Coordinates of C-alpha atoms and ligand atoms in Angstrom, one line a residue:
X1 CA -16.5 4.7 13.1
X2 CA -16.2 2.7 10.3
X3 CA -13.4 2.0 8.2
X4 CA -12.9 0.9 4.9
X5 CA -9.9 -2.3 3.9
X6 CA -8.5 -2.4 1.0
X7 CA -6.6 -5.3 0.8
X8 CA -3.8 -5.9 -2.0
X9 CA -2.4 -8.7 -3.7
X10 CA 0.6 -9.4 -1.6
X11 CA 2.3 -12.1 0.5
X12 CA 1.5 -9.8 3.3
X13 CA -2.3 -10.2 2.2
X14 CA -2.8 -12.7 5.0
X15 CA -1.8 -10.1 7.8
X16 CA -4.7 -7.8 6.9
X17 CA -7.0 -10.6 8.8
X18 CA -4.9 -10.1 11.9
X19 CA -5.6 -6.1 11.3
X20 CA -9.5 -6.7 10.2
X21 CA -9.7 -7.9 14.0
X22 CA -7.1 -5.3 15.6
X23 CA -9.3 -2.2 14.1
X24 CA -12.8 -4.2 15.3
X25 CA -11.1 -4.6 19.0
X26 CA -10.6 -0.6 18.5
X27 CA -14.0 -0.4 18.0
X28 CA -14.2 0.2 14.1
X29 CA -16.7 -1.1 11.6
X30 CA -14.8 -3.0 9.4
X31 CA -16.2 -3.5 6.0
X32 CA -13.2 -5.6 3.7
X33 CA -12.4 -4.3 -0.5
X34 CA -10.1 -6.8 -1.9
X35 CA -8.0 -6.9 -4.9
X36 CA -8.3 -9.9 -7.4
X37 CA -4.9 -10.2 -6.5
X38 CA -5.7 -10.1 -2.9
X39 CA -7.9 -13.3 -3.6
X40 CA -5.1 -15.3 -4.8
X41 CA -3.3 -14.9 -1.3
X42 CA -6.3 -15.2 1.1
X43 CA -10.1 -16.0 0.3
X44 CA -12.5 -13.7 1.1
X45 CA -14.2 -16.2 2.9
X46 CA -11.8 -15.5 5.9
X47 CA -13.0 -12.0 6.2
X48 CA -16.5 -12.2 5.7
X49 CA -16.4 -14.3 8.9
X50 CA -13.6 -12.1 10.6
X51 CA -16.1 -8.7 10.1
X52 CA -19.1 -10.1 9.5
X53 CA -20.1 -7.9 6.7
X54 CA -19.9 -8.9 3.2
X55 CA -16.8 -8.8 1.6
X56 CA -16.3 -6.8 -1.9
X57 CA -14.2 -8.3 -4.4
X58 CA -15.5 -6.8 -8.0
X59 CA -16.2 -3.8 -9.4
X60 CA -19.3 -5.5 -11.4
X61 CA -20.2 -8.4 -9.3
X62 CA -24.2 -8.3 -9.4
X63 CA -25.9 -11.9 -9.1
X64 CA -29.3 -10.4 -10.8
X65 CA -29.9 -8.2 -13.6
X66 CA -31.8 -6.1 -10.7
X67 CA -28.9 -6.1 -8.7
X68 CA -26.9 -4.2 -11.7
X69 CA -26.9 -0.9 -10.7
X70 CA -26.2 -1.5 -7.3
X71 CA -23.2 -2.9 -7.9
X72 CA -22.2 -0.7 -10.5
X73 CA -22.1 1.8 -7.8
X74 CA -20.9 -0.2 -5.0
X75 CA -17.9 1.9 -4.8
X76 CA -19.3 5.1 -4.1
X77 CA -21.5 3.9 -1.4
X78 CA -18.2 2.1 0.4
X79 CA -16.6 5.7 -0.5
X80 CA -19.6 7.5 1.1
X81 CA -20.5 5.0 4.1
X82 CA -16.8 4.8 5.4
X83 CA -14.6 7.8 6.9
X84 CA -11.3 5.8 6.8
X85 CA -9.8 4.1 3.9
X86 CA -6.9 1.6 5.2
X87 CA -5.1 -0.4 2.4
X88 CA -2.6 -3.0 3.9
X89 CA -0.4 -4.2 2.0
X90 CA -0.6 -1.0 -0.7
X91 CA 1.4 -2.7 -3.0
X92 CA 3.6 -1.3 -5.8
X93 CA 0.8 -1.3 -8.1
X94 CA -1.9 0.1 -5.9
X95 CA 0.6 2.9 -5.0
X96 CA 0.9 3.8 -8.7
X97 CA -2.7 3.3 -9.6
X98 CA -3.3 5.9 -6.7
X99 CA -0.8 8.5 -7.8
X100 CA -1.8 8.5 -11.4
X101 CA -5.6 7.7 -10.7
X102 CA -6.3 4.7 -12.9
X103 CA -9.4 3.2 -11.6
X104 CA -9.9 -0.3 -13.5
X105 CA -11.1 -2.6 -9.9
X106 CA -13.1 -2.0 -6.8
X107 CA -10.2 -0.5 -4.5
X108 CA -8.7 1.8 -7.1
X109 CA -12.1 3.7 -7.7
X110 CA -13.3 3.3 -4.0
X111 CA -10.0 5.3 -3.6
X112 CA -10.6 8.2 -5.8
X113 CA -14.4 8.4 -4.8
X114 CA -12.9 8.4 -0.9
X115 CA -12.9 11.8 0.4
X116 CA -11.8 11.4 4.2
X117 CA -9.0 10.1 5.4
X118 CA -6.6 7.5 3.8
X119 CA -3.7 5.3 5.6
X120 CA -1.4 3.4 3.5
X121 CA 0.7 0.6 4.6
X122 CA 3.1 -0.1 1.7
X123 CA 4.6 -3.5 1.4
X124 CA 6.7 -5.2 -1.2
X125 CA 10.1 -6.4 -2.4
X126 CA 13.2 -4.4 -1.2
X127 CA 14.2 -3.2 -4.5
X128 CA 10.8 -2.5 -5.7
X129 CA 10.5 0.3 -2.3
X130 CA 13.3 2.2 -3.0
X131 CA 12.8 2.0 -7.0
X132 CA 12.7 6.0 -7.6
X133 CA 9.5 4.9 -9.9
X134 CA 7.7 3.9 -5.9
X135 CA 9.5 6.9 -3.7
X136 CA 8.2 9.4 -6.4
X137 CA 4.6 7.5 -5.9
X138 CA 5.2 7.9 -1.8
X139 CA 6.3 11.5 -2.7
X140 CA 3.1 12.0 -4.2
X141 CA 0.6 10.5 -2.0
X142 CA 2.3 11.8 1.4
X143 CA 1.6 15.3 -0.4
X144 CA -2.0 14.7 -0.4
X145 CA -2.0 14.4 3.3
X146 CA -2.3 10.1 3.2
X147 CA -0.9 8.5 6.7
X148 CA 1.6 6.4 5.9
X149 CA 2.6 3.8 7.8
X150 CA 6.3 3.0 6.9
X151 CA 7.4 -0.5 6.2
X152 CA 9.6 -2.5 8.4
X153 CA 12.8 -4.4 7.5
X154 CA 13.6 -7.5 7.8
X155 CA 14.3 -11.2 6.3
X156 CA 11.2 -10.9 3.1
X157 CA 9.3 -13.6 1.9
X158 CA 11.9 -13.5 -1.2
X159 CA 14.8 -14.0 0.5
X160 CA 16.2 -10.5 0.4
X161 CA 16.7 -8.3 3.8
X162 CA 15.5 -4.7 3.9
X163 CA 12.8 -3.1 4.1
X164 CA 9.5 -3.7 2.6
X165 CA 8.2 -5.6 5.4
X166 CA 4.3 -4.5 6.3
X167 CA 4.2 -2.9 9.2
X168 CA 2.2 -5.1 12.1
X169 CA -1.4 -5.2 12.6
X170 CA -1.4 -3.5 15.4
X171 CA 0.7 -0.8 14.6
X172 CA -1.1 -0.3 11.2
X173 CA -4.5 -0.4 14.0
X174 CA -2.8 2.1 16.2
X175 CA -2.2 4.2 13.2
X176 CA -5.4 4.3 12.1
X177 CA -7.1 4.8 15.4
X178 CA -4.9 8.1 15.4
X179 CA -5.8 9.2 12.2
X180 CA -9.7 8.8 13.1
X181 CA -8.8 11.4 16.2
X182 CA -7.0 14.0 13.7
X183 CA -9.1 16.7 11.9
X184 CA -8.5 16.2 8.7
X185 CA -7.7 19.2 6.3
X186 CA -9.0 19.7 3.4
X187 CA -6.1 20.2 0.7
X188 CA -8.2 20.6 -2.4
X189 CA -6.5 23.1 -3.7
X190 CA -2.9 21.0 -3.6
X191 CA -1.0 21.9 -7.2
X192 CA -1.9 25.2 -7.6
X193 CA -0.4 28.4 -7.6
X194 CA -2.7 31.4 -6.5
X195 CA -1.6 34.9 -7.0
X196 CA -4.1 37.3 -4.7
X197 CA -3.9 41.1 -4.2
X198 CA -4.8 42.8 -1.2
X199 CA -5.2 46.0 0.3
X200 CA -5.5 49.7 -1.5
X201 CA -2.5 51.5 -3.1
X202 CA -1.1 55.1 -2.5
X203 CA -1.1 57.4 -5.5
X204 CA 1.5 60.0 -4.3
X205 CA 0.3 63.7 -4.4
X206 CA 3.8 64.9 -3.6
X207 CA 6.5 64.0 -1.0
X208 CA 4.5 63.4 1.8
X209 CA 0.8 63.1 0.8
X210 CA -0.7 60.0 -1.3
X211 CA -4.6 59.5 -2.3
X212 CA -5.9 56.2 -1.2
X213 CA -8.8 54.3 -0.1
X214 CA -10.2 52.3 3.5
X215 CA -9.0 49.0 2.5
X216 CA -7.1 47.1 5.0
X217 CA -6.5 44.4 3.4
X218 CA -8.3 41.5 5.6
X219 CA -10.0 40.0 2.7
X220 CA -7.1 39.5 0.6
X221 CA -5.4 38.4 3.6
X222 CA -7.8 36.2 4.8
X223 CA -8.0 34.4 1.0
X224 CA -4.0 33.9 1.0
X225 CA -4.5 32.2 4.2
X226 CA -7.5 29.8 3.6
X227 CA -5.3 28.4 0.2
X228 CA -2.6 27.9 1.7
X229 CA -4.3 26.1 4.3
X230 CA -5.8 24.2 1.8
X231 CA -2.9 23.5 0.2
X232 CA -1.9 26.0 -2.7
X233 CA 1.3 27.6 -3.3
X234 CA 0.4 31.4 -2.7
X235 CA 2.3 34.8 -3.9
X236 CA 0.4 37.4 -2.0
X237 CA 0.7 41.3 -3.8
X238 CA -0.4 43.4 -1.1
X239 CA -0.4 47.5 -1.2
X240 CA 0.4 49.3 2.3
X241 CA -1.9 47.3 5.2
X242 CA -1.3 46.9 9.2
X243 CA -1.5 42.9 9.0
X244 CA 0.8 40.8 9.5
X245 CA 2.0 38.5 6.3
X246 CA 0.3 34.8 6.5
X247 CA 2.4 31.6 7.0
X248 CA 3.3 30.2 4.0
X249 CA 2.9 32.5 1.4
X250 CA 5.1 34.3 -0.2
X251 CA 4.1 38.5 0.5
X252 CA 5.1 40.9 -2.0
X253 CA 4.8 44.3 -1.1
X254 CA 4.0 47.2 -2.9
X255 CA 2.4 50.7 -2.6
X256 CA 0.8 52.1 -6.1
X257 CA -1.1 51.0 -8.9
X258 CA 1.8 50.8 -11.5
X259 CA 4.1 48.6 -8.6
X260 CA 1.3 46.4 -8.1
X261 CA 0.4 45.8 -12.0
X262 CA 4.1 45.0 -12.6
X263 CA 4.1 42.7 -9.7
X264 CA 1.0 40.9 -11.0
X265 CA 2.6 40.5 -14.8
X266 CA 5.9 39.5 -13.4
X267 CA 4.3 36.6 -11.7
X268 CA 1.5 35.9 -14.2
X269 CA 3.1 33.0 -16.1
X270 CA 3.1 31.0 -12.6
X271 CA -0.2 31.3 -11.8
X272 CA -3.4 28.7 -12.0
X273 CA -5.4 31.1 -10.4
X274 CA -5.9 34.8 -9.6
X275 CA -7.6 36.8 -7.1
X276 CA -7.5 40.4 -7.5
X277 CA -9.6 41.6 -3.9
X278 CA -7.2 44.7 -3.9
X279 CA -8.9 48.1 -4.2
X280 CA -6.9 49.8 -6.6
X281 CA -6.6 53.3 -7.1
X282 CA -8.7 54.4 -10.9
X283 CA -6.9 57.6 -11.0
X284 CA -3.1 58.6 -10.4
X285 CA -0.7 62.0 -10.5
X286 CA 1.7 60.4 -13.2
X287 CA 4.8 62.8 -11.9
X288 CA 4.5 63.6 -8.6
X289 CA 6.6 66.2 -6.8
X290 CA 9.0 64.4 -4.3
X291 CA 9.1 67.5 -2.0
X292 CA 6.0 68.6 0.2
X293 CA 3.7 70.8 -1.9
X294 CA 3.4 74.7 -0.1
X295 CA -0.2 75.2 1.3
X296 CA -1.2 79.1 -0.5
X297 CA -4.6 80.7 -0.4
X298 CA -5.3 79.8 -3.6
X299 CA -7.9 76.9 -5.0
X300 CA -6.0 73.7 -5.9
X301 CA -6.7 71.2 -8.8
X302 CA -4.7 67.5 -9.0
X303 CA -4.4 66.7 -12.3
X304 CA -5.5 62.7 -12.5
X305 CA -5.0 60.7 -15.0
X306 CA -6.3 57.0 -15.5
X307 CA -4.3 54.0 -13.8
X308 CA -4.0 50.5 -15.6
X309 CA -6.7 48.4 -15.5
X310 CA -4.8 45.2 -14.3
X311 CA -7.9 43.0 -14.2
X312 CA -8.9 43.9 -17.9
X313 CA -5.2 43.2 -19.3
X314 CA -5.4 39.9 -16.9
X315 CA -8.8 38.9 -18.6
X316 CA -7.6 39.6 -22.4
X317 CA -4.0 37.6 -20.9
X318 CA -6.1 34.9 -19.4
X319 CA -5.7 31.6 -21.0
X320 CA -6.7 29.3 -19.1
X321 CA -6.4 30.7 -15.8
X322 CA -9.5 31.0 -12.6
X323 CA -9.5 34.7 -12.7
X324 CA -11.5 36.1 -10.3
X325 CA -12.6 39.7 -10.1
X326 CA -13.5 41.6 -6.7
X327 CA -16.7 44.5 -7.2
X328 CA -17.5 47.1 -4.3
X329 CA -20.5 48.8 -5.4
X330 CA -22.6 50.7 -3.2
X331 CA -25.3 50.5 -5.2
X332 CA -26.7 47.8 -8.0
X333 CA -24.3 45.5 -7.0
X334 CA -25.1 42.3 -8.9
X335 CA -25.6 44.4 -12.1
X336 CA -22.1 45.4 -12.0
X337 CA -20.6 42.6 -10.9
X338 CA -21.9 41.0 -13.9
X339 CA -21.2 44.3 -16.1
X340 CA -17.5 43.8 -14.7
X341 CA -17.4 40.4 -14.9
X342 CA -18.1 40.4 -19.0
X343 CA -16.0 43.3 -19.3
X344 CA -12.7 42.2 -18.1
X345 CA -13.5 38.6 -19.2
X346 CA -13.4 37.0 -15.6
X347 CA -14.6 33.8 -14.5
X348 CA -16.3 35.4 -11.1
X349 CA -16.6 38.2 -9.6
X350 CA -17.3 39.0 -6.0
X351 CA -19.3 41.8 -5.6
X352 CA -19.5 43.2 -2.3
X353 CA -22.1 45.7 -1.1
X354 CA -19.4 48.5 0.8
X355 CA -21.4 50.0 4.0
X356 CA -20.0 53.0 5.9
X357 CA -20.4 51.7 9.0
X358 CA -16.9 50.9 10.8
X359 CA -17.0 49.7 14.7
X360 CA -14.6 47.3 17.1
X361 CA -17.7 46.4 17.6
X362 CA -18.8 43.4 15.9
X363 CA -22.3 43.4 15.7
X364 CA -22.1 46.9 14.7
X365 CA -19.7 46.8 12.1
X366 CA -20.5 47.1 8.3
X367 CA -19.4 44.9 5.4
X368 CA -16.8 45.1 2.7
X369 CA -14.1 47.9 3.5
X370 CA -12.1 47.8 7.1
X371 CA -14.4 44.9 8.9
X372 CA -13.6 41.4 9.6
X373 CA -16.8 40.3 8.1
X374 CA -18.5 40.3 4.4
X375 CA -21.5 39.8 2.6
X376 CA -21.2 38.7 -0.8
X377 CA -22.8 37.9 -4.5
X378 CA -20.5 35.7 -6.6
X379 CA -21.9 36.3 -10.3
X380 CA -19.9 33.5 -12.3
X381 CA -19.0 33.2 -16.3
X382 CA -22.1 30.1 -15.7
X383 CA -24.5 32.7 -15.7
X384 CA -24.5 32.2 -11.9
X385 CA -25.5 34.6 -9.0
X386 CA -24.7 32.9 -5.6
X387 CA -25.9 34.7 -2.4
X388 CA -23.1 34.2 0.2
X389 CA -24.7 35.2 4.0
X390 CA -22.4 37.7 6.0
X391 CA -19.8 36.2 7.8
X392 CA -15.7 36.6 8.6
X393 CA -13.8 37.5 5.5
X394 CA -12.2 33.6 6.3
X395 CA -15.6 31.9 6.0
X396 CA -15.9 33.8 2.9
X397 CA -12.7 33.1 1.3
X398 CA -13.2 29.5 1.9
X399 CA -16.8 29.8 0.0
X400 CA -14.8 32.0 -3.0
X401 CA -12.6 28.6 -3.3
X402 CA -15.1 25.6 -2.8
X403 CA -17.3 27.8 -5.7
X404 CA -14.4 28.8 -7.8
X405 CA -13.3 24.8 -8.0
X406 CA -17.2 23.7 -9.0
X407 CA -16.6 26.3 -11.2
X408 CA -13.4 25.1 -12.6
X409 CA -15.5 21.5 -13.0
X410 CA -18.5 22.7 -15.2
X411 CA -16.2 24.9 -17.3
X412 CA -14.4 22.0 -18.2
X413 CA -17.2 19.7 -18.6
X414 CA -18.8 22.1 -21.3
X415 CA -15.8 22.4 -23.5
Ligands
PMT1 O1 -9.4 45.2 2.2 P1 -10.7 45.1 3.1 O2 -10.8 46.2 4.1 O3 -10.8 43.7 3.7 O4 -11.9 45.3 2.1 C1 -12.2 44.3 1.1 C2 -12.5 45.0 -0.2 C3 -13.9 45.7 -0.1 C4 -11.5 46.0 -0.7 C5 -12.6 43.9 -1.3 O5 -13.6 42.9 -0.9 C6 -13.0 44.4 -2.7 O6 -14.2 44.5 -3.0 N1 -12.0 44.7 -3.5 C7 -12.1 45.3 -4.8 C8 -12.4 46.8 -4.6 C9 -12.4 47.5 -5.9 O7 -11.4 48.2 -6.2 O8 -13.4 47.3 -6.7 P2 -13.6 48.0 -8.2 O9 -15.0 47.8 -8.5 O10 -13.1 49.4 -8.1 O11 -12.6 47.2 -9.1 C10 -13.1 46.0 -9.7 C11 -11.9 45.0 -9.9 O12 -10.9 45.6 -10.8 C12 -11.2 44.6 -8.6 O13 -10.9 43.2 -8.7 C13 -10.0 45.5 -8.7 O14 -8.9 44.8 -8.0 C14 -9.7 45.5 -10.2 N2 -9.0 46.8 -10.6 C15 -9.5 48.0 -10.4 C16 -8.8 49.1 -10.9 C17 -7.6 49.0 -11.5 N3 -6.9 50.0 -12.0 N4 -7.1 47.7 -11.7 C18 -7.8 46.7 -11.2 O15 -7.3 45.5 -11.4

């Protein structure tokens, strides 16, 4: 496996030799970044021959006019190449650089090009570690799923004692050796705040009857669970389902269209995102009798009228919200996901072919309403129409997210 060292201008600098040779004796590829900093504490002549491997040192350091672009973009192939970023010692300003993504040398836009895993072993001055300015930083970077290994204490090389003290080679090694054996999540979706509706409502009739629909609720469910797995703070609005509520995110309940409309605008200001896969009811019985309606021999008529269309008022309340629509058509799907999608001004919408056919077992179960699995078409405000293979309503949620966040990229781009 190979690992990426970042090495930071720090006293501590020379200590990152003695952990270039405990991560090769764990069998990693080392391959050394340093800091100009770094440079003035130990040359990077000592760990070209510790690893090796040539030893990176600036962003633009290209000893031909050939060699230009190539080292322009040096940093994303030491980003792409590696699948563990170590930095040892992170120093104050590293740690700050990180949080705030400032990327103005080698290491600090290796780091925001890095996508797998990242171990951080702080070191520095007492006072400067427990400065709120650095703990808010460590706040920060721990919340993007970063190792971090902790500092010791002890005597400094400024004369105070506390901590601040980087952590020894081999314990920053072990660290790192742990890390590599640890599926990383993926928590791309850190910082925002989702609000998702699932399931049908129940229009009452009277006391005891209701009109409703075959949603269960699974792919709402299934959404709410895959962002907060990927690390969104998520309000779930769910009508009446037989599922139980996912970890982490908050479940309101409620049972007819009006209920779940006020639920949605109550929690609107909040949100970053919306996901509206609940199947709500078009029509309602505005004052329904609370006792049980007697059966005569006589024809009966219910008198419907319209519900609120709460993804039209969320799409003319929008801002600048994701919000994404949910379609089940059982007939000229893409057409009216795209009809829907212009009409109540969403980003997406998923359009989902609904089948009748409903089975325990698997390979004979439909799509859409009831089954664990779905077949989609995401039709985006891009003029997109992406063809998403059936799978489980999880795989699908996560392809709803990874699309809506590309999404969220080239909408911002083109303003
Ligand atoms: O719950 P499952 O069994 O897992 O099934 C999943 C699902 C098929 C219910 C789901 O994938 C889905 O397609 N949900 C939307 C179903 C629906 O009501 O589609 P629609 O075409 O009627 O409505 C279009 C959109 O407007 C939907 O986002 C809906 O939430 C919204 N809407 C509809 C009516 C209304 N009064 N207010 C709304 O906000």
């Amino acid at each position: 496996m190979n690992v990426a060292l970042g090495v930071g201008g720090g006293i501590a600098a020379y200590k990152a030799a003695e952990l270039a040779r405990a991560l090769m004796e764990r069998g990693f590829t080392v391959e050394v970044v340093m800091t100009r900093a770094a440079e003035e504490f130990i040359r990077p002549l000592t760990f070209a021959a510790l690893t090796g491997r040539k030893v990176h040192t600036h962003l633009f350091s290209a000893a031909s006019a050939e060699d230009t672009l190539a080292s322009a973009i040096e940093h994303i192939r030491v980003a792409q190449e590696n699948q563990l970023l170590v930095v040892a010692p992170a120093t104050a300003d590293l740690l700050a650089k990180f949080t705030h993504g400032l990327a103005d040398d080698l290491l600090t836009t290796t780091y925001l090009a890095f996508t797998g895993t990242v171990v951080l072993a702080p070191a520095m001055n007492t006072n400067m570690w427990n400065h709120p300015a650095s703990q808010t930083n460590m706040q920060v970077l721990r919340g993007r799923g970063h190792v971090v290994v902790e500092p010791g204490e002890g005597l400094l090389a400024c004369g105070m004692i506390g901590p601040g003290r980087l952590a020894e080679p081999d314990q920053i090694a072990d660290a790192v050796l742990a890390a590599s054996k640890t599926k990383k999540p993926r928590r791309d979706l850190d910082g925002e705040t989702i609000l998702i509706t699932a399931g049908p409502t129940q229009e009452p009739i009277d006391g005891v009857r209701y009109l409703s629909n075959r949603s269960s609720g699974k792919m709402g469910y299934a959404l709410a669970e895959e962002a907060v797995a990927r690390g969104a703070r998520v309000t779930l609005i769910s009508g009446p389902v037989n599922l139980p509520a996912p970890l982490g995110a908050t479940l309101v309940p409620v049972r007819t269209a009006l209920e779940m409309r006020q639920a949605v605008m109550d929690r609107l200001s909040e949100a970053t995102i919306v996901v509206k896969a609940a199947a709500v009811a078009d029509y309602h019985i505005p004052n329904p009798s609370k006792q049980k309606m007697k059966k005569t021999a006589a024809r009966l008529s219910l008198d419907l009228e319209p519900t609120p269309d709460i993804l039209a008022e969320l799409g003319a309340k929008k801002g600048d919200r994701l919000l994404i629509g949910f379609a089940a058509e059982t007939d000229n799907m893409v057409e009216e996901a795209r009809r829907k999608l212009q009409q109540k001004n969403c980003d997406m919408v998923v359009g989902n072919v609904v089948s009748h056919v409903v089975s325990h077992v698997a390979s004979q179960q439909g799509t859409g309403f009831e089954s664990d699995e779905n077949e989609v078409v995401l039709v985006t405000r891009a003029g997109e129409t992406i063809p998403v293979a059936r799978a489980s309503k999880r795989a699908i949620a996560g392809r709803i997210f990874d699309e809506a966040m590309r999404l969220r990229l080239a909408l911002h781009a083109s303003r």
